[in-house]
């Protein structure tokens, strides 16, 4: 499958690793919107939240267990941060592999849209 984030997870494309285990990979966003901007992905290909099922939800659970740990590694856990996942065209999803943005390191804006 021709998926950029699958290639990043398997190291066919280089990235700046923040965290990795057998199920999850976290790396720095190439175009950070804040001092801390990390992308967290499951290593298995899931297109978006729309494709979470009983068969793959364990990987998603794992990501949510790890987000506070990754936030701690990035030293944004105490002051706070934002977790965003975009879904589909209107949601602004450009890479069709489920991912969660961890954004922080500064006081973020108060706009949701
Ligand atoms: P989306 O808009 O799909 O929610 O987010 C995709 C994110 O992936 C964007 O923030 C974009 O900067 C990031 N991105 C796109 N291509 C690459 C890449 O090759 N390497 C890394 N590290 N990030 C990427
Ligand atoms: Zn993929």
PDB file of C-alpha atoms and ligand atoms in Angstrom:
ATOM      1  CA  UNK A   1       0.000   0.000   0.000  1.00  0.00           C
ATOM      2  CA  UNK A   2       1.306   3.403  -0.949  1.00  0.00           C
ATOM      3  CA  UNK A   3       0.913   5.156   2.390  1.00  0.00           C
ATOM      4  CA  UNK A   4       3.371   7.759   3.647  1.00  0.00           C
ATOM      5  CA  UNK A   5       2.834   6.995   7.333  1.00  0.00           C
ATOM      6  CA  UNK A   6       3.137   3.211   6.765  1.00  0.00           C
ATOM      7  CA  UNK A   7       6.488   3.997   5.124  1.00  0.00           C
ATOM      8  CA  UNK A   8       7.495   6.214   8.050  1.00  0.00           C
ATOM      9  CA  UNK A   9       6.470   3.477  10.536  1.00  0.00           C
ATOM     10  CA  UNK A  10       8.614   0.919   8.671  1.00  0.00           C
ATOM     11  CA  UNK A  11      11.532   3.407   8.260  1.00  0.00           C
ATOM     12  CA  UNK A  12      11.362   3.405   4.454  1.00  0.00           C
ATOM     13  CA  UNK A  13      11.059   7.165   4.896  1.00  0.00           C
ATOM     14  CA  UNK A  14      13.145   8.784   7.655  1.00  0.00           C
ATOM     15  CA  UNK A  15      11.581  10.736  10.505  1.00  0.00           C
ATOM     16  CA  UNK A  16      12.552  12.134  13.878  1.00  0.00           C
ATOM     17  CA  UNK A  17      11.446   9.485  16.340  1.00  0.00           C
ATOM     18  CA  UNK A  18       9.982  10.535  19.675  1.00  0.00           C
ATOM     19  CA  UNK A  19       8.645   7.170  20.848  1.00  0.00           C
ATOM     20  CA  UNK A  20       8.323   3.662  19.456  1.00  0.00           C
ATOM     21  CA  UNK A  21       7.101   0.258  20.535  1.00  0.00           C
ATOM     22  CA  UNK A  22       5.755  -2.743  18.652  1.00  0.00           C
ATOM     23  CA  UNK A  23       2.347  -1.165  17.996  1.00  0.00           C
ATOM     24  CA  UNK A  24       2.875   2.597  17.997  1.00  0.00           C
ATOM     25  CA  UNK A  25       5.258   5.104  16.442  1.00  0.00           C
ATOM     26  CA  UNK A  26       5.525   8.795  17.326  1.00  0.00           C
ATOM     27  CA  UNK A  27       7.603  11.307  15.388  1.00  0.00           C
ATOM     28  CA  UNK A  28       8.034  15.034  14.892  1.00  0.00           C
ATOM     29  CA  UNK A  29       5.768  16.691  12.349  1.00  0.00           C
ATOM     30  CA  UNK A  30       7.746  17.965   9.364  1.00  0.00           C
ATOM     31  CA  UNK A  31       5.858  21.290   9.437  1.00  0.00           C
ATOM     32  CA  UNK A  32       5.371  22.039  13.136  1.00  0.00           C
ATOM     33  CA  UNK A  33       2.619  24.511  14.019  1.00  0.00           C
ATOM     34  CA  UNK A  34       3.939  24.965  17.567  1.00  0.00           C
ATOM     35  CA  UNK A  35       7.211  24.320  19.438  1.00  0.00           C
ATOM     36  CA  UNK A  36       5.979  20.778  20.123  1.00  0.00           C
ATOM     37  CA  UNK A  37       4.181  19.024  17.260  1.00  0.00           C
ATOM     38  CA  UNK A  38       4.286  15.256  17.351  1.00  0.00           C
ATOM     39  CA  UNK A  39       2.386  12.763  15.219  1.00  0.00           C
ATOM     40  CA  UNK A  40       1.330   9.495  16.866  1.00  0.00           C
ATOM     41  CA  UNK A  41       0.323   6.585  14.629  1.00  0.00           C
ATOM     42  CA  UNK A  42      -0.595   2.936  14.931  1.00  0.00           C
ATOM     43  CA  UNK A  43       1.893   0.790  13.012  1.00  0.00           C
ATOM     44  CA  UNK A  44      -0.985  -1.048  11.362  1.00  0.00           C
ATOM     45  CA  UNK A  45      -2.793   0.839   8.621  1.00  0.00           C
ATOM     46  CA  UNK A  46      -6.112   2.294   9.758  1.00  0.00           C
ATOM     47  CA  UNK A  47      -7.365   5.085   7.516  1.00  0.00           C
ATOM     48  CA  UNK A  48      -9.084   7.276  10.089  1.00  0.00           C
ATOM     49  CA  UNK A  49     -11.383   7.193  13.104  1.00  0.00           C
ATOM     50  CA  UNK A  50     -14.097   6.105  10.649  1.00  0.00           C
ATOM     51  CA  UNK A  51     -12.269   2.798  10.250  1.00  0.00           C
ATOM     52  CA  UNK A  52     -11.891   1.871  13.909  1.00  0.00           C
ATOM     53  CA  UNK A  53     -13.571  -1.487  14.553  1.00  0.00           C
ATOM     54  CA  UNK A  54     -13.663  -4.105  17.290  1.00  0.00           C
ATOM     55  CA  UNK A  55     -10.786  -5.829  15.481  1.00  0.00           C
ATOM     56  CA  UNK A  56      -8.364  -2.894  15.565  1.00  0.00           C
ATOM     57  CA  UNK A  57      -9.527  -0.795  18.524  1.00  0.00           C
ATOM     58  CA  UNK A  58      -6.828  -2.282  20.791  1.00  0.00           C
ATOM     59  CA  UNK A  59      -4.212  -0.324  18.822  1.00  0.00           C
ATOM     60  CA  UNK A  60      -6.189   2.851  19.346  1.00  0.00           C
ATOM     61  CA  UNK A  61      -6.538   2.123  23.050  1.00  0.00           C
ATOM     62  CA  UNK A  62      -2.762   1.710  23.159  1.00  0.00           C
ATOM     63  CA  UNK A  63      -2.271   5.108  21.517  1.00  0.00           C
ATOM     64  CA  UNK A  64      -4.432   6.762  24.160  1.00  0.00           C
ATOM     65  CA  UNK A  65      -2.485   5.021  26.918  1.00  0.00           C
ATOM     66  CA  UNK A  66       0.724   6.382  25.374  1.00  0.00           C
ATOM     67  CA  UNK A  67      -0.307   9.967  24.655  1.00  0.00           C
ATOM     68  CA  UNK A  68       0.326  11.088  28.266  1.00  0.00           C
ATOM     69  CA  UNK A  69       3.700   9.321  28.229  1.00  0.00           C
ATOM     70  CA  UNK A  70       4.676  10.970  24.938  1.00  0.00           C
ATOM     71  CA  UNK A  71       3.484  14.333  26.277  1.00  0.00           C
ATOM     72  CA  UNK A  72       5.773  13.758  29.250  1.00  0.00           C
ATOM     73  CA  UNK A  73       8.715  12.915  26.985  1.00  0.00           C
ATOM     74  CA  UNK A  74       8.031  16.178  25.121  1.00  0.00           C
ATOM     75  CA  UNK A  75       7.704  17.984  28.480  1.00  0.00           C
ATOM     76  CA  UNK A  76       4.271  19.421  27.756  1.00  0.00           C
ATOM     77  CA  UNK A  77       2.362  17.230  30.215  1.00  0.00           C
ATOM     78  CA  UNK A  78       2.331  19.771  33.040  1.00  0.00           C
ATOM     79  CA  UNK A  79       1.500  22.955  31.138  1.00  0.00           C
ATOM     80  CA  UNK A  80      -0.886  21.262  28.738  1.00  0.00           C
ATOM     81  CA  UNK A  81      -1.280  20.471  25.101  1.00  0.00           C
ATOM     82  CA  UNK A  82      -3.869  19.639  22.454  1.00  0.00           C
ATOM     83  CA  UNK A  83      -4.630  16.322  20.737  1.00  0.00           C
ATOM     84  CA  UNK A  84      -6.173  16.548  17.280  1.00  0.00           C
ATOM     85  CA  UNK A  85      -7.185  13.970  14.717  1.00  0.00           C
ATOM     86  CA  UNK A  86      -8.539  15.054  11.345  1.00  0.00           C
ATOM     87  CA  UNK A  87     -11.036  12.856   9.514  1.00  0.00           C
ATOM     88  CA  UNK A  88     -11.712  12.971   5.795  1.00  0.00           C
ATOM     89  CA  UNK A  89     -11.878  15.886   3.422  1.00  0.00           C
ATOM     90  CA  UNK A  90     -13.928  18.348   5.472  1.00  0.00           C
ATOM     91  CA  UNK A  91     -11.872  17.386   8.525  1.00  0.00           C
ATOM     92  CA  UNK A  92      -8.702  18.421   6.692  1.00  0.00           C
ATOM     93  CA  UNK A  93      -7.083  14.987   6.720  1.00  0.00           C
ATOM     94  CA  UNK A  94      -4.222  15.004   4.220  1.00  0.00           C
ATOM     95  CA  UNK A  95      -2.557  11.686   5.131  1.00  0.00           C
ATOM     96  CA  UNK A  96      -4.989   8.775   5.056  1.00  0.00           C
ATOM     97  CA  UNK A  97      -3.429   6.853   7.941  1.00  0.00           C
ATOM     98  CA  UNK A  98      -4.967   7.445  11.375  1.00  0.00           C
ATOM     99  CA  UNK A  99      -2.838   9.872  13.344  1.00  0.00           C
ATOM    100  CA  UNK A 100      -3.080  12.051  16.398  1.00  0.00           C
ATOM    101  CA  UNK A 101      -1.341  15.404  16.544  1.00  0.00           C
ATOM    102  CA  UNK A 102       0.123  16.341  19.942  1.00  0.00           C
ATOM    103  CA  UNK A 103       0.540  20.104  19.857  1.00  0.00           C
ATOM    104  CA  UNK A 104       1.945  22.315  22.599  1.00  0.00           C
ATOM    105  CA  UNK A 105       4.942  24.110  23.984  1.00  0.00           C
ATOM    106  CA  UNK A 106       3.155  27.465  23.919  1.00  0.00           C
ATOM    107  CA  UNK A 107      -0.220  28.911  24.904  1.00  0.00           C
ATOM    108  CA  UNK A 108      -2.454  27.727  22.076  1.00  0.00           C
ATOM    109  CA  UNK A 109      -5.244  29.724  20.462  1.00  0.00           C
ATOM    110  CA  UNK A 110      -8.804  29.307  21.674  1.00  0.00           C
ATOM    111  CA  UNK A 111     -10.327  28.566  18.250  1.00  0.00           C
ATOM    112  CA  UNK A 112     -11.630  25.123  17.387  1.00  0.00           C
ATOM    113  CA  UNK A 113     -12.281  25.936  13.744  1.00  0.00           C
TER     114      UNK A 113
HETATM  115  P1  LIG B   1      -3.288  15.851   8.593  1.00  0.00           P
HETATM  116  O1  LIG B   1      -3.476  17.156   7.888  1.00  0.00           O
HETATM  117  O2  LIG B   1      -3.491  14.674   7.659  1.00  0.00           O
HETATM  118  O3  LIG B   1      -4.076  15.717   9.858  1.00  0.00           O
HETATM  119  O4  LIG B   1      -1.792  15.847   9.090  1.00  0.00           O
HETATM  120  C1  LIG B   1      -0.726  15.365   8.359  1.00  0.00           C
HETATM  121  C2  LIG B   1       0.524  15.912   9.011  1.00  0.00           C
HETATM  122  O5  LIG B   1       1.626  15.164   8.548  1.00  0.00           O
HETATM  123  C3  LIG B   1       0.790  17.367   8.680  1.00  0.00           C
HETATM  124  O6  LIG B   1       0.859  18.127   9.887  1.00  0.00           O
HETATM  125  C4  LIG B   1       2.125  17.332   7.936  1.00  0.00           C
HETATM  126  O7  LIG B   1       2.966  18.414   8.260  1.00  0.00           O
HETATM  127  C5  LIG B   1       2.713  16.014   8.384  1.00  0.00           C
HETATM  128  N1  LIG B   1       3.575  15.403   7.382  1.00  0.00           N
HETATM  129  C6  LIG B   1       3.320  15.272   6.050  1.00  0.00           C
HETATM  130  N2  LIG B   1       4.311  14.638   5.428  1.00  0.00           N
HETATM  131  C7  LIG B   1       5.243  14.359   6.392  1.00  0.00           C
HETATM  132  C8  LIG B   1       6.526  13.704   6.355  1.00  0.00           C
HETATM  133  O8  LIG B   1       7.010  13.247   5.322  1.00  0.00           O
HETATM  134  N3  LIG B   1       7.194  13.619   7.533  1.00  0.00           N
HETATM  135  C9  LIG B   1       6.684  14.102   8.700  1.00  0.00           C
HETATM  136  N4  LIG B   1       7.434  13.974   9.799  1.00  0.00           N
HETATM  137  N5  LIG B   1       5.487  14.726   8.762  1.00  0.00           N
HETATM  138  C10 LIG B   1       4.781  14.842   7.628  1.00  0.00           C
HETATM  139 ZN1  LIG B   2      -0.720   3.552   6.328  1.00  0.00          ZN
END
